[in-house]
PDB file of C-alpha atoms and ligand atoms in Angstrom:
ATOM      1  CA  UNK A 111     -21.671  25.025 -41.362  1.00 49.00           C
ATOM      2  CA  UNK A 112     -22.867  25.124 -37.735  1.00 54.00           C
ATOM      3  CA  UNK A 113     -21.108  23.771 -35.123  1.00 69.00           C
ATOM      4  CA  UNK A 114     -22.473  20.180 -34.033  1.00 80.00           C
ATOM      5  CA  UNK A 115     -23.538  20.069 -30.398  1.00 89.00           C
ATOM      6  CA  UNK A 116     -20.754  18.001 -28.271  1.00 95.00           C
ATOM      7  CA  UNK A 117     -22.461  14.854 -26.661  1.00 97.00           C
ATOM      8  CA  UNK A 118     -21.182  16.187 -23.270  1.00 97.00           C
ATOM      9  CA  UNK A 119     -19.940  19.369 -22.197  1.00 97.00           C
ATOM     10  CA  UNK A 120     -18.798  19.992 -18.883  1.00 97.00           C
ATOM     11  CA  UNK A 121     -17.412  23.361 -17.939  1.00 97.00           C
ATOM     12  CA  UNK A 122     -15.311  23.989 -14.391  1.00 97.00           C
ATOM     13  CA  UNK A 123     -17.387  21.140 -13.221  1.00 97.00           C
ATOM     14  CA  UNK A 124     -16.547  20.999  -9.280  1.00 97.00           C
ATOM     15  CA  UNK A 125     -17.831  19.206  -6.421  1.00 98.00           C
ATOM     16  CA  UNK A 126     -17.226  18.463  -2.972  1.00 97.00           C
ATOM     17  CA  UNK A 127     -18.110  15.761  -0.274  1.00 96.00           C
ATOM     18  CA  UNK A 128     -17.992  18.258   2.743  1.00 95.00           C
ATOM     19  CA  UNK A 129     -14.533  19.683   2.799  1.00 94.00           C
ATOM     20  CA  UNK A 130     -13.043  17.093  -0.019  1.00 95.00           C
ATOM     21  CA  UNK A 131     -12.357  18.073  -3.481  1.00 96.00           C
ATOM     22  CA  UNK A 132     -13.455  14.733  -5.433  1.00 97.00           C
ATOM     23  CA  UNK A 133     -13.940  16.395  -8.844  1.00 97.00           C
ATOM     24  CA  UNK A 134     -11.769  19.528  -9.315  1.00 97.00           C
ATOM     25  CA  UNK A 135     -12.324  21.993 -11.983  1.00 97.00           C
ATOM     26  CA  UNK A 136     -13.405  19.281 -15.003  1.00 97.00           C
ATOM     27  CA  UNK A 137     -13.844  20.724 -18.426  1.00 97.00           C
ATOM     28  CA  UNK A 138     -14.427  17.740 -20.859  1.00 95.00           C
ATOM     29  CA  UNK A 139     -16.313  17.930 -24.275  1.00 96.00           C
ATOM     30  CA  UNK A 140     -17.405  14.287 -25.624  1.00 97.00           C
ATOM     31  CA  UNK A 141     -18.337  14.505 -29.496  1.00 95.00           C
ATOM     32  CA  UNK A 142     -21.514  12.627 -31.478  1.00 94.00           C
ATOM     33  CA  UNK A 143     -20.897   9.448 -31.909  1.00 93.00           C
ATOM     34  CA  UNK A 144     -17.201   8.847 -30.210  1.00 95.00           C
ATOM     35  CA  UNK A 145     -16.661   6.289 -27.189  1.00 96.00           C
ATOM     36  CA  UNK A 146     -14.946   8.360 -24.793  1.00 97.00           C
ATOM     37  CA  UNK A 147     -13.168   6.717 -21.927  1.00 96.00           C
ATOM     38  CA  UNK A 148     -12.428   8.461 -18.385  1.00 96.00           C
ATOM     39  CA  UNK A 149      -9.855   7.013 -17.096  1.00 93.00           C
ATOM     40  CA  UNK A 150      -8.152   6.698 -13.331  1.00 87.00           C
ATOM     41  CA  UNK A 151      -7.094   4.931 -10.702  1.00 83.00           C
ATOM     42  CA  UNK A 152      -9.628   4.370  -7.772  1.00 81.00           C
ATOM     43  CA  UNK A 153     -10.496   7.041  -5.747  1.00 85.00           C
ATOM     44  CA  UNK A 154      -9.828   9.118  -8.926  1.00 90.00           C
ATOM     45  CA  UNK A 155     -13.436  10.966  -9.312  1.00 93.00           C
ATOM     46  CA  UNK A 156     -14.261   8.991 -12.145  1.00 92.00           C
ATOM     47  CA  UNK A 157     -17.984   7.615 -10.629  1.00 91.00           C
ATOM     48  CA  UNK A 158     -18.530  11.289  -9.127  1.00 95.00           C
ATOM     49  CA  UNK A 159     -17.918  13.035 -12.541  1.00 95.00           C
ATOM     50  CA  UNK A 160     -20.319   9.846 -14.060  1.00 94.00           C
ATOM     51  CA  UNK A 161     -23.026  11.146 -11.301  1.00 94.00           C
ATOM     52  CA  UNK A 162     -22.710  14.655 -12.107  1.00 95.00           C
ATOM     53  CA  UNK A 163     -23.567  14.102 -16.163  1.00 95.00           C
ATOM     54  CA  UNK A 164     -26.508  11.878 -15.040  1.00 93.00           C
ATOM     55  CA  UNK A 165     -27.654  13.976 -12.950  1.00 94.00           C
ATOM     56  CA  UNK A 166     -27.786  11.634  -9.683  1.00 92.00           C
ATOM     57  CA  UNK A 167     -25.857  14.331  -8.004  1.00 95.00           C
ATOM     58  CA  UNK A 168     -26.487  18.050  -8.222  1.00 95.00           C
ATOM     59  CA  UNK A 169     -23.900  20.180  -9.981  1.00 96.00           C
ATOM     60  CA  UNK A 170     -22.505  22.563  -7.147  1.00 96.00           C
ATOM     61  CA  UNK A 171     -20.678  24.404  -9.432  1.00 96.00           C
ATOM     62  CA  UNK A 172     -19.500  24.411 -12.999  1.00 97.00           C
ATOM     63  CA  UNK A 173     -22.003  23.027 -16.110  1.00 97.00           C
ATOM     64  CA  UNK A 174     -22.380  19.857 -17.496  1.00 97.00           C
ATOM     65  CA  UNK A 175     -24.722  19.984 -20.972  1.00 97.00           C
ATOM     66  CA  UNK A 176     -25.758  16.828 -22.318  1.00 96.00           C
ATOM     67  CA  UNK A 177     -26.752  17.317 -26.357  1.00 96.00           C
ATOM     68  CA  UNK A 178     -26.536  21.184 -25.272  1.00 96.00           C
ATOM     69  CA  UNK A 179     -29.425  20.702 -22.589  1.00 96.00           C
ATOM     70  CA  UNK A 180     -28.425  22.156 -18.981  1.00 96.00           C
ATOM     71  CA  UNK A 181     -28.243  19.070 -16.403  1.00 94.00           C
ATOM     72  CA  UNK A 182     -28.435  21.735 -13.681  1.00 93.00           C
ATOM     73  CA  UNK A 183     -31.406  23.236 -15.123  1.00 95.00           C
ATOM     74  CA  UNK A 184     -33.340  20.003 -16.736  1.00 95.00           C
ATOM     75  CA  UNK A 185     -32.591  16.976 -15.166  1.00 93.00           C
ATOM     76  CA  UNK A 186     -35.334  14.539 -16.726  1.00 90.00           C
ATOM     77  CA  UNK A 187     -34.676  16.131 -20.537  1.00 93.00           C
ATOM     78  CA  UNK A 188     -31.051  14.399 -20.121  1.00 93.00           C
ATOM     79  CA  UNK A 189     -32.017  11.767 -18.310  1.00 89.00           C
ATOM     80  CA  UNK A 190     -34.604  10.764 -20.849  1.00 88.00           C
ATOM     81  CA  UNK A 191     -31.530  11.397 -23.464  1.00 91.00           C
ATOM     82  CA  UNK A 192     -28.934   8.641 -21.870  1.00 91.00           C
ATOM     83  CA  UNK A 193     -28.745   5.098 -20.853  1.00 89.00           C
ATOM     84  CA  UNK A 194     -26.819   4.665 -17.285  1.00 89.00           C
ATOM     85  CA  UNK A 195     -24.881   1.317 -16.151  1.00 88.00           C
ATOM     86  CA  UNK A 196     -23.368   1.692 -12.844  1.00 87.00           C
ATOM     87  CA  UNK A 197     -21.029  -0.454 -11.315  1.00 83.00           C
ATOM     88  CA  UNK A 198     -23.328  -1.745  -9.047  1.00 78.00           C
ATOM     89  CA  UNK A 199     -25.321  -5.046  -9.960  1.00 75.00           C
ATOM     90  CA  UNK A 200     -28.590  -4.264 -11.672  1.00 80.00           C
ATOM     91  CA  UNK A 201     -29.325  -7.344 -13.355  1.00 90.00           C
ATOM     92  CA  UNK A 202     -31.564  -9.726 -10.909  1.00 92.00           C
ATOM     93  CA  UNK A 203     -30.675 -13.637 -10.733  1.00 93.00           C
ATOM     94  CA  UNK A 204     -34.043 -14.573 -10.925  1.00 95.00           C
ATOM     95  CA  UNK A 205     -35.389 -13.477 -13.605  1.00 96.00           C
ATOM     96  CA  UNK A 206     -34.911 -14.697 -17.554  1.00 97.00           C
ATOM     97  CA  UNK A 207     -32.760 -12.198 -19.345  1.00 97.00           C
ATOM     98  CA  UNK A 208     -36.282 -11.081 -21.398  1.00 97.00           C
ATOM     99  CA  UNK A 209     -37.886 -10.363 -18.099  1.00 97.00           C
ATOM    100  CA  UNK A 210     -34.723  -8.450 -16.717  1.00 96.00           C
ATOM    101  CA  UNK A 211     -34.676  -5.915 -19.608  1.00 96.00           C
ATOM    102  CA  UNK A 212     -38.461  -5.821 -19.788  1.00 96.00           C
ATOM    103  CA  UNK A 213     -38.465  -4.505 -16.145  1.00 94.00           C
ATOM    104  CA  UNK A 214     -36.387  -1.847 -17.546  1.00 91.00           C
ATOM    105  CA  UNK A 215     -38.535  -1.327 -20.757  1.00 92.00           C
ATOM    106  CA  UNK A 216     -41.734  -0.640 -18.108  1.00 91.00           C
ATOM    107  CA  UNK A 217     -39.676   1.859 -15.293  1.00 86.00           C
ATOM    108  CA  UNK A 218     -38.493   3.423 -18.885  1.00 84.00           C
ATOM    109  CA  UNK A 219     -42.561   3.881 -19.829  1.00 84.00           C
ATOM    110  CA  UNK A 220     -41.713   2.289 -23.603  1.00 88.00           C
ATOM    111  CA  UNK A 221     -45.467   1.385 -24.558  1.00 91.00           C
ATOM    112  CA  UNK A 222     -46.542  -1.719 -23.856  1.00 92.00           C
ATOM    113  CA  UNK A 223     -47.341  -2.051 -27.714  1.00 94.00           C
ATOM    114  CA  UNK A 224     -43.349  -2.159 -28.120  1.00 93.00           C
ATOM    115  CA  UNK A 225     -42.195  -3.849 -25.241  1.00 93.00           C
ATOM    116  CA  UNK A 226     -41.759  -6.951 -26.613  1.00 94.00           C
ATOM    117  CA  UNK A 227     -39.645  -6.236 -29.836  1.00 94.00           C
ATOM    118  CA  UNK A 228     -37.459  -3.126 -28.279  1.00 93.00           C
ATOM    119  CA  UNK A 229     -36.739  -6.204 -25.462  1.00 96.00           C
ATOM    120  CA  UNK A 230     -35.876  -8.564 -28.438  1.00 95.00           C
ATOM    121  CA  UNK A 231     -33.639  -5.676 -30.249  1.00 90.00           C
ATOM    122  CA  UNK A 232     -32.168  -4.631 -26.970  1.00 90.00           C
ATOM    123  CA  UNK A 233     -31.011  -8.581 -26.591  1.00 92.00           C
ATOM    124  CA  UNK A 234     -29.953  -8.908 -30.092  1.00 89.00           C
ATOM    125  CA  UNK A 235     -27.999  -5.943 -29.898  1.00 84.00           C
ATOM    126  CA  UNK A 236     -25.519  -7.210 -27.078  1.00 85.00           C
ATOM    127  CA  UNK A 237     -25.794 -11.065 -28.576  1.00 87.00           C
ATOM    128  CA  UNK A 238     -27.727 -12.394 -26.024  1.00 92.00           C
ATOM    129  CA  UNK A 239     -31.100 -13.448 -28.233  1.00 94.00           C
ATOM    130  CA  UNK A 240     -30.594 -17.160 -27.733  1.00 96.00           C
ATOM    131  CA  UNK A 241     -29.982 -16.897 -23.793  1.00 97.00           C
ATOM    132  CA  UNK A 242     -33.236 -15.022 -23.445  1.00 97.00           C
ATOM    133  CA  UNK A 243     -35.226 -17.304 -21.854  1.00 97.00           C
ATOM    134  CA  UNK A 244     -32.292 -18.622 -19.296  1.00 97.00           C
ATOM    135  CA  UNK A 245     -32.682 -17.111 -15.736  1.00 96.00           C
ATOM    136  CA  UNK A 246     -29.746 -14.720 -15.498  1.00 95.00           C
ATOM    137  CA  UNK A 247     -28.438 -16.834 -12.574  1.00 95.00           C
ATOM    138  CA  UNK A 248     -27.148 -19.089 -14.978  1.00 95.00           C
ATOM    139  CA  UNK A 249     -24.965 -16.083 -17.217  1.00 93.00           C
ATOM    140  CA  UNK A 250     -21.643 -15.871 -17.498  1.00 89.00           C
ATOM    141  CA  UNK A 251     -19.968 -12.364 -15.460  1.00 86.00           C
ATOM    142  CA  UNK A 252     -19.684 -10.879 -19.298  1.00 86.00           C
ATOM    143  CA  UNK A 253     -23.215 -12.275 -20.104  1.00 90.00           C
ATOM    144  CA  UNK A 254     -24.319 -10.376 -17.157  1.00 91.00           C
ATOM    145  CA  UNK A 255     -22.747  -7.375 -18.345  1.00 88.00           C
ATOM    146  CA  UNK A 256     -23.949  -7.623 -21.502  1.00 90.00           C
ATOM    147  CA  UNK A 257     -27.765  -8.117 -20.152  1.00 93.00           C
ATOM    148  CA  UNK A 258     -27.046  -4.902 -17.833  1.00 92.00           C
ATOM    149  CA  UNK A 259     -26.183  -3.073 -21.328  1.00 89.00           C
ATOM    150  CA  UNK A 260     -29.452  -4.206 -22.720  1.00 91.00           C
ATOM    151  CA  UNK A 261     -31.236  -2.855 -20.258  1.00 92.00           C
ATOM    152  CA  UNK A 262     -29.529   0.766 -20.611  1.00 89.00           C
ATOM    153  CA  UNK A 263     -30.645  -0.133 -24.066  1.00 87.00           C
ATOM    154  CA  UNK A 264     -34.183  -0.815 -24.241  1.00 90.00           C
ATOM    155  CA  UNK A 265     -34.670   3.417 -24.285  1.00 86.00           C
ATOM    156  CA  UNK A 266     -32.611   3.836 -27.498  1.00 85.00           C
ATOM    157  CA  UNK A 267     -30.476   6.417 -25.456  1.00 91.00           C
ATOM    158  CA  UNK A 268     -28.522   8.771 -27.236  1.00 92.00           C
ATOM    159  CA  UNK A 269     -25.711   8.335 -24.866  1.00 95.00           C
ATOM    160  CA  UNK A 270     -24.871   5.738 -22.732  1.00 93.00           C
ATOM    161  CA  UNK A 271     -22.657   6.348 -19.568  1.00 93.00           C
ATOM    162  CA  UNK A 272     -20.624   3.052 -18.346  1.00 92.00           C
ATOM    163  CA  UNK A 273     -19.176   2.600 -15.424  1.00 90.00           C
ATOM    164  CA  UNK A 274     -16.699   0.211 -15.081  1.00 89.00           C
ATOM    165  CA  UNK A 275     -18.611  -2.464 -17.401  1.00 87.00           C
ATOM    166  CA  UNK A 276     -15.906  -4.500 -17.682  1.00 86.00           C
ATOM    167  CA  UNK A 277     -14.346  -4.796 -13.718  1.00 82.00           C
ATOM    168  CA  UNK A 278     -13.916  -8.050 -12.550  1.00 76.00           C
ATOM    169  CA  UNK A 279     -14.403 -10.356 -15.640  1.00 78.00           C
ATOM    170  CA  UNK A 280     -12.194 -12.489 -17.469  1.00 80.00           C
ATOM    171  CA  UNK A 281     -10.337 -11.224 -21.311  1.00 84.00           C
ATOM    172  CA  UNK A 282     -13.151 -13.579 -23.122  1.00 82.00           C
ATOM    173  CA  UNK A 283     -15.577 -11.544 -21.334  1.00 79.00           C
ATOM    174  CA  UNK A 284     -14.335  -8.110 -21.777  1.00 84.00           C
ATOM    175  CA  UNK A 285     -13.966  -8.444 -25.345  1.00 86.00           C
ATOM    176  CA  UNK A 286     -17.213  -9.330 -25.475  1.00 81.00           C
ATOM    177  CA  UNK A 287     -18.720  -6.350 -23.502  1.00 84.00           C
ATOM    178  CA  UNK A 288     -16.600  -4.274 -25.903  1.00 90.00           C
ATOM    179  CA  UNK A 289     -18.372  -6.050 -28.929  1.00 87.00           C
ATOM    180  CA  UNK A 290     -21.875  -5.478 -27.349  1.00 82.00           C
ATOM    181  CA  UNK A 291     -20.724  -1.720 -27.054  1.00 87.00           C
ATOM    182  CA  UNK A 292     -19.222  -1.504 -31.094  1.00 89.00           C
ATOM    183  CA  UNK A 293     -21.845  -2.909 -32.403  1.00 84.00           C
ATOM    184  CA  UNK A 294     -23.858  -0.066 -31.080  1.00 82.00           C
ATOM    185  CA  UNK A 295     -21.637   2.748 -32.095  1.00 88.00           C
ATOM    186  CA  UNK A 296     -21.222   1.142 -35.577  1.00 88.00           C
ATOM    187  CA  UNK A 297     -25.020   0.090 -36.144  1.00 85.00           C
ATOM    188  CA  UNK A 298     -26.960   3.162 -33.686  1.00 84.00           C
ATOM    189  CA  UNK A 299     -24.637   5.938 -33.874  1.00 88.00           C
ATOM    190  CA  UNK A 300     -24.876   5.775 -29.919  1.00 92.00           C
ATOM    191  CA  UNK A 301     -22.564   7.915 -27.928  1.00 95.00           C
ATOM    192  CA  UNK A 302     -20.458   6.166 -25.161  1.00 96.00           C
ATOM    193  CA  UNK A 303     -18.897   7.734 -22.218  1.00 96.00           C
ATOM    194  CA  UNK A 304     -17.463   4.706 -20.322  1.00 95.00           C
ATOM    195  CA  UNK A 305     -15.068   4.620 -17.421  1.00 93.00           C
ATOM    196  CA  UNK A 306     -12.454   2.103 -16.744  1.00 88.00           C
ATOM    197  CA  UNK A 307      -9.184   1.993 -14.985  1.00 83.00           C
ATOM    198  CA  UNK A 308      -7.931  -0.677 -17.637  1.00 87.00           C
ATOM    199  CA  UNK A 309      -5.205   1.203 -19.661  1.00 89.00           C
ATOM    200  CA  UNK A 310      -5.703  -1.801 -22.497  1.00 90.00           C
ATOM    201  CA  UNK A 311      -8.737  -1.559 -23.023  1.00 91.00           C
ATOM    202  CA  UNK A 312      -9.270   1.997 -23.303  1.00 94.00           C
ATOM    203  CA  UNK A 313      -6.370   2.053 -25.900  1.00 94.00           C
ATOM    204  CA  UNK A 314      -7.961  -0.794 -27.762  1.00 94.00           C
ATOM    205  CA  UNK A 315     -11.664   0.545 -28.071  1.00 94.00           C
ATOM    206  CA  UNK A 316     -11.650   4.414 -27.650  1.00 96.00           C
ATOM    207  CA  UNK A 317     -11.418   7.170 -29.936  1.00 96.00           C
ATOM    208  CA  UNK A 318     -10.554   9.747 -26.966  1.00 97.00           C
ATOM    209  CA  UNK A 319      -9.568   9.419 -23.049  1.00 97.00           C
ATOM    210  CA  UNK A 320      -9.423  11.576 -20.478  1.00 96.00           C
ATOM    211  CA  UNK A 321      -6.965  10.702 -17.825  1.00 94.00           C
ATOM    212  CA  UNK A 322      -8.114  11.703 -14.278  1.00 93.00           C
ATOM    213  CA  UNK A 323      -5.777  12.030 -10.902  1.00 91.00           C
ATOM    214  CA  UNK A 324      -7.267  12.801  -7.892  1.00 91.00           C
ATOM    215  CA  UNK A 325     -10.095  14.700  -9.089  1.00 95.00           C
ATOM    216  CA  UNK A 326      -8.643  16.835 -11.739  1.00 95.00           C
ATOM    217  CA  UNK A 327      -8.228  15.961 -15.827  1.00 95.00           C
ATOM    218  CA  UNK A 328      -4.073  15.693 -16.227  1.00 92.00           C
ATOM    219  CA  UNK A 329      -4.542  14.808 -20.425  1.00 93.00           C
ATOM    220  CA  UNK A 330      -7.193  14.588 -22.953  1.00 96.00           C
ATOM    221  CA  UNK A 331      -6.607  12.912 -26.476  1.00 96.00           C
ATOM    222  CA  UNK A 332      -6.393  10.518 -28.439  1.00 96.00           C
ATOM    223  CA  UNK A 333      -4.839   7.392 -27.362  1.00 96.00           C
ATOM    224  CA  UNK A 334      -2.455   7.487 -30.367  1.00 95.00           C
ATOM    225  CA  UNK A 335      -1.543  10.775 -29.694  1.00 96.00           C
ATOM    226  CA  UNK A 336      -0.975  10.314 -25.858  1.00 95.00           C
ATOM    227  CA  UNK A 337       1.183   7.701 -26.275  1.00 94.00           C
ATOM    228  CA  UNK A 338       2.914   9.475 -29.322  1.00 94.00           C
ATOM    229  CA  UNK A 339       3.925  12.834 -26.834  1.00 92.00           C
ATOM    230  CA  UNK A 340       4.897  10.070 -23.942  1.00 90.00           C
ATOM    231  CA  UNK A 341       7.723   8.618 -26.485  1.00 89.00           C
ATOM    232  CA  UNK A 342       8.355   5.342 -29.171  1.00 89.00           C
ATOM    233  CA  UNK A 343       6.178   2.434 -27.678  1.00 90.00           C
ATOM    234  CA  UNK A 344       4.919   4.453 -24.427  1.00 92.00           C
ATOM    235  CA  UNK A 345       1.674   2.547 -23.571  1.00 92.00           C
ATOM    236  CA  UNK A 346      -1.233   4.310 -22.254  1.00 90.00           C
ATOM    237  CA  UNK A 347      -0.148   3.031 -18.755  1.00 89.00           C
ATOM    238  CA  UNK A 348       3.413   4.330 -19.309  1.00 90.00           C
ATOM    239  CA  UNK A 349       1.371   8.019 -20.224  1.00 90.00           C
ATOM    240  CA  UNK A 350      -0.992   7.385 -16.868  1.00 87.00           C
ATOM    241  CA  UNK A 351       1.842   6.703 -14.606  1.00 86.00           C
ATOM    242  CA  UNK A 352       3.716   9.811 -15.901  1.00 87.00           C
ATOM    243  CA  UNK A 353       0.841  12.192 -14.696  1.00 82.00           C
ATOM    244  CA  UNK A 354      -0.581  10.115 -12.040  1.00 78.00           C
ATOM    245  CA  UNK A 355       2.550   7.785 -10.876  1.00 72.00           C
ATOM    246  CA  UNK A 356       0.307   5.327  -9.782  1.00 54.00           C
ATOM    247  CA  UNK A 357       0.179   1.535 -10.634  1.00 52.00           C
ATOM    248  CA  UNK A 358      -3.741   0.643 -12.032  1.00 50.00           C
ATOM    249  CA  UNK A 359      -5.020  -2.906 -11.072  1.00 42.00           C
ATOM    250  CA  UNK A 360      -5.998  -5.917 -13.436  1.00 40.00           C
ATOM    251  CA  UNK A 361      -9.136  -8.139 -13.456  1.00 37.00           C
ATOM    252  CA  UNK A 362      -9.482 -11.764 -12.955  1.00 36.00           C
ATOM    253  CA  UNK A 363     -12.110 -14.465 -14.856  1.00 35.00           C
ATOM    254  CA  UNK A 364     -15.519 -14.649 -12.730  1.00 35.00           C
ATOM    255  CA  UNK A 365     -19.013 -15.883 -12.707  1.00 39.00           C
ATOM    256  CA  UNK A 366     -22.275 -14.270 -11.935  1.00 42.00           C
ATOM    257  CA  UNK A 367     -22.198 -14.202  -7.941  1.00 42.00           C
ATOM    258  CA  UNK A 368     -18.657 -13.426  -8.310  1.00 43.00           C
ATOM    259  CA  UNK A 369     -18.694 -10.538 -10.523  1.00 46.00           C
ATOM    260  CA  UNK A 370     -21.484  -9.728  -7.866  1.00 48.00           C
ATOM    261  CA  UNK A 371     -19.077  -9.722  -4.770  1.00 48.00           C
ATOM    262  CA  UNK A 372     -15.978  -8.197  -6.985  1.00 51.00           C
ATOM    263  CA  UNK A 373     -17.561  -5.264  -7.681  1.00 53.00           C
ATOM    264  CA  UNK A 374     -19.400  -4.848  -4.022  1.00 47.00           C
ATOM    265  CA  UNK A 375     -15.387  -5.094  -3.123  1.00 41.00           C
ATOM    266  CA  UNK A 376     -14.899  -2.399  -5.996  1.00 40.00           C
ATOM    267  CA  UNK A 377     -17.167   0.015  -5.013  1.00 36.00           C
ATOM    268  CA  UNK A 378     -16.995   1.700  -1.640  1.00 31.00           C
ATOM    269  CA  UNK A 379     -19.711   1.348   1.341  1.00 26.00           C
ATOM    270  CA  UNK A 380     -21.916   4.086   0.875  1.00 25.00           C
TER     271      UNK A 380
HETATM  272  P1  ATP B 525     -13.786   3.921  -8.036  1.00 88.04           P
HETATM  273  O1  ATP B 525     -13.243   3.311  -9.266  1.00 88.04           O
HETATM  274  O2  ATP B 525     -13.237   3.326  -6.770  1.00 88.04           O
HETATM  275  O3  ATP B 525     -15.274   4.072  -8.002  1.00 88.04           O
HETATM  276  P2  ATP B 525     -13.645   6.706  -8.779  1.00 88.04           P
HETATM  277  O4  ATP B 525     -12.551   7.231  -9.645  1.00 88.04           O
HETATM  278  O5  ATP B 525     -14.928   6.436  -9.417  1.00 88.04           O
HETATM  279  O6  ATP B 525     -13.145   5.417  -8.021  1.00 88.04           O
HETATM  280  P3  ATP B 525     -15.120   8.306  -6.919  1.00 88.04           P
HETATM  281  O7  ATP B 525     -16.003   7.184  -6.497  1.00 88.04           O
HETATM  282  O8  ATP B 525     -15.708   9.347  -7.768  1.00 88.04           O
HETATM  283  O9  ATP B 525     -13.798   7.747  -7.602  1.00 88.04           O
HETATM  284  O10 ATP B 525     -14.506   8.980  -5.610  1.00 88.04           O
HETATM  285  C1  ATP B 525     -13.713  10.167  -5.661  1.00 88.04           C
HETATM  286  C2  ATP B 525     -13.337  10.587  -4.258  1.00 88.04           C
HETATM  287  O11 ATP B 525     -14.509  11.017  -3.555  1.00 88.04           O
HETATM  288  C3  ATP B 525     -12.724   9.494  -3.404  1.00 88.04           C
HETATM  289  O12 ATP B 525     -11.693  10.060  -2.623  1.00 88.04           O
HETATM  290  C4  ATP B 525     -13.856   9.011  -2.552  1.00 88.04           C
HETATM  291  O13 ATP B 525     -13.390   8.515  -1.323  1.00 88.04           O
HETATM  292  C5  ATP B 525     -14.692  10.264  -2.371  1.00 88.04           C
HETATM  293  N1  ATP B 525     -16.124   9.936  -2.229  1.00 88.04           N
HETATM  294  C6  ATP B 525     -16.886   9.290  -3.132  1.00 88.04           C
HETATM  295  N2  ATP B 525     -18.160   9.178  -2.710  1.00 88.04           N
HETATM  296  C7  ATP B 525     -18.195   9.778  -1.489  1.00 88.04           C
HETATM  297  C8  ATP B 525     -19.219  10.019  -0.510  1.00 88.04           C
HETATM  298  N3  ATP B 525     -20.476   9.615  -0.731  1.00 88.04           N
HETATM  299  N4  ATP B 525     -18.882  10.682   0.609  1.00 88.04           N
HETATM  300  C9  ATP B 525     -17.613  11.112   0.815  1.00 88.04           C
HETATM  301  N5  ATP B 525     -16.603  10.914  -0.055  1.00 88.04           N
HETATM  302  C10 ATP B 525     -16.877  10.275  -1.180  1.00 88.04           C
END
């Protein structure tokens, strides 16, 4: 039987911000159908490595594939391909939910003819059908989160890269970001390739993790198997802090404008 195409390949993937390393020699394969979490502390290279595979930055050197298409060489085949949520706030107060994801079903060109019932799905998909009419203003951080997902959605991507989706809100609310993503993988087959510094999570919800220190991959595996090699009842922060030594933050229970501000705070000035 042929081989099956990896999600995401990358291959020596390197690049630099003038003389600093921030992603050093990555080689990463994510299979059909897995959620795959990169994992790090910040300042890691996680959000660099992200940009790479979506193509917002230019490979310098190295490959990344996405479904075995070259980002280097075709940059709007694998965009077309994947759904992106950055950290940063997408989602805009005032509109409804509905009109937030339909701004994304027009910049995405889905045919007018569809709009209305790929906006519906998209909404459905991440629970959010009954709070489609409420102006996002009024969501909950997760139900913000969840809307932002929608919007990745709206292009049935193959893959969807997520960065952080779950920095700055409460348990309640990360669980149900997590549900919003499962139901995906279970129902859509959808590839996920999510980021997150929170070891928990990433041990609850992925098949596979990378762990990334200072710009290079230090393990790749299953979380079972990670934490199996570190010793009897290692956690996945016990394995991080063995290759990284670092201690990895927690989140705190938020609203809209403060999920806003958190993850302002989270990301850097650019
Ligand atoms: P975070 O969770 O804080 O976003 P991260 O793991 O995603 O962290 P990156 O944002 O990829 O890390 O940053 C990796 C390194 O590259 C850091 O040392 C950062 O300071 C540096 N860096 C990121 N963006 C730039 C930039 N535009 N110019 C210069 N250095 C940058």
């Amino acid at each position: 039987m042929a081989d099956v195409l990896p999600a995401v390949e990358s291959e020596h993937l390197t690049y630099r911000f003038g003389d600093h390393v921030a992603v050093d020699d990555v080689s990463l394969r994510v299979q059909l159908g897995q959620v795959f979490g990169l994992l790090g502390p910040n300042g890691a290279g996680k959000t660099t490595a992200i940009r790479l595979i979506t193509t917002l930055l230019p490979v310098q050197q190295g490959h990344v594939r996405v479904f075995g298409v070259d980002a280097h060489q075709e940059p709007f085949r694998v965009r077309r391909m994947m759904g992106y949520v950055p950290q940063q706030l997408s989602a805009d107060a005032s509109l409804t939910g509905a009109e937030n994801v339909a701004l994304f079903a027009r910049l995405f060109d889905v045919p007018r003819r569809e709009r209305r019932r790929r906006v519906s799905e998209a909404l459905e998909m991440v629970g959010l059908a009954a709070a489609a009419d409420r102006l996002a203003a009024t969501y909950s951080g997760g139900m913000v989160r969840r809307l932002e997902l929608a919007q990745a959605l709206v292009n049935r991507p193959h893959l969807l890269v997520l960065d952080e989706p779950t920095i700055g809100l409460d348990p309640v609310a990360r669980d149900s970001v997590w549900d919003g993503v499962e139901e995906l993988v279970t129902h859509e087959g959808t590839t996920v390739l999510v980021t997150t510094h929170y070891m928990e999570e990433a041990d609850q919800h992925c098949d596979e993790v990378a762990l990334m220190h200072l710009g290079r991959i230090r393990a790749v595996g299953t979380p079972h198997d990670l934490k199996a090699a570190q010793g009897p009842d290692a956690t996945l922060e016990d394995v991080f802090r063995h290759w990284a030594g670092e201690r990895l933050i927690d989140g705190t229970g938020e609203d809209f404008s403060d999920v806003r501000s958190t993850r302002r705070a989270a990301g850097r000035l650019r």
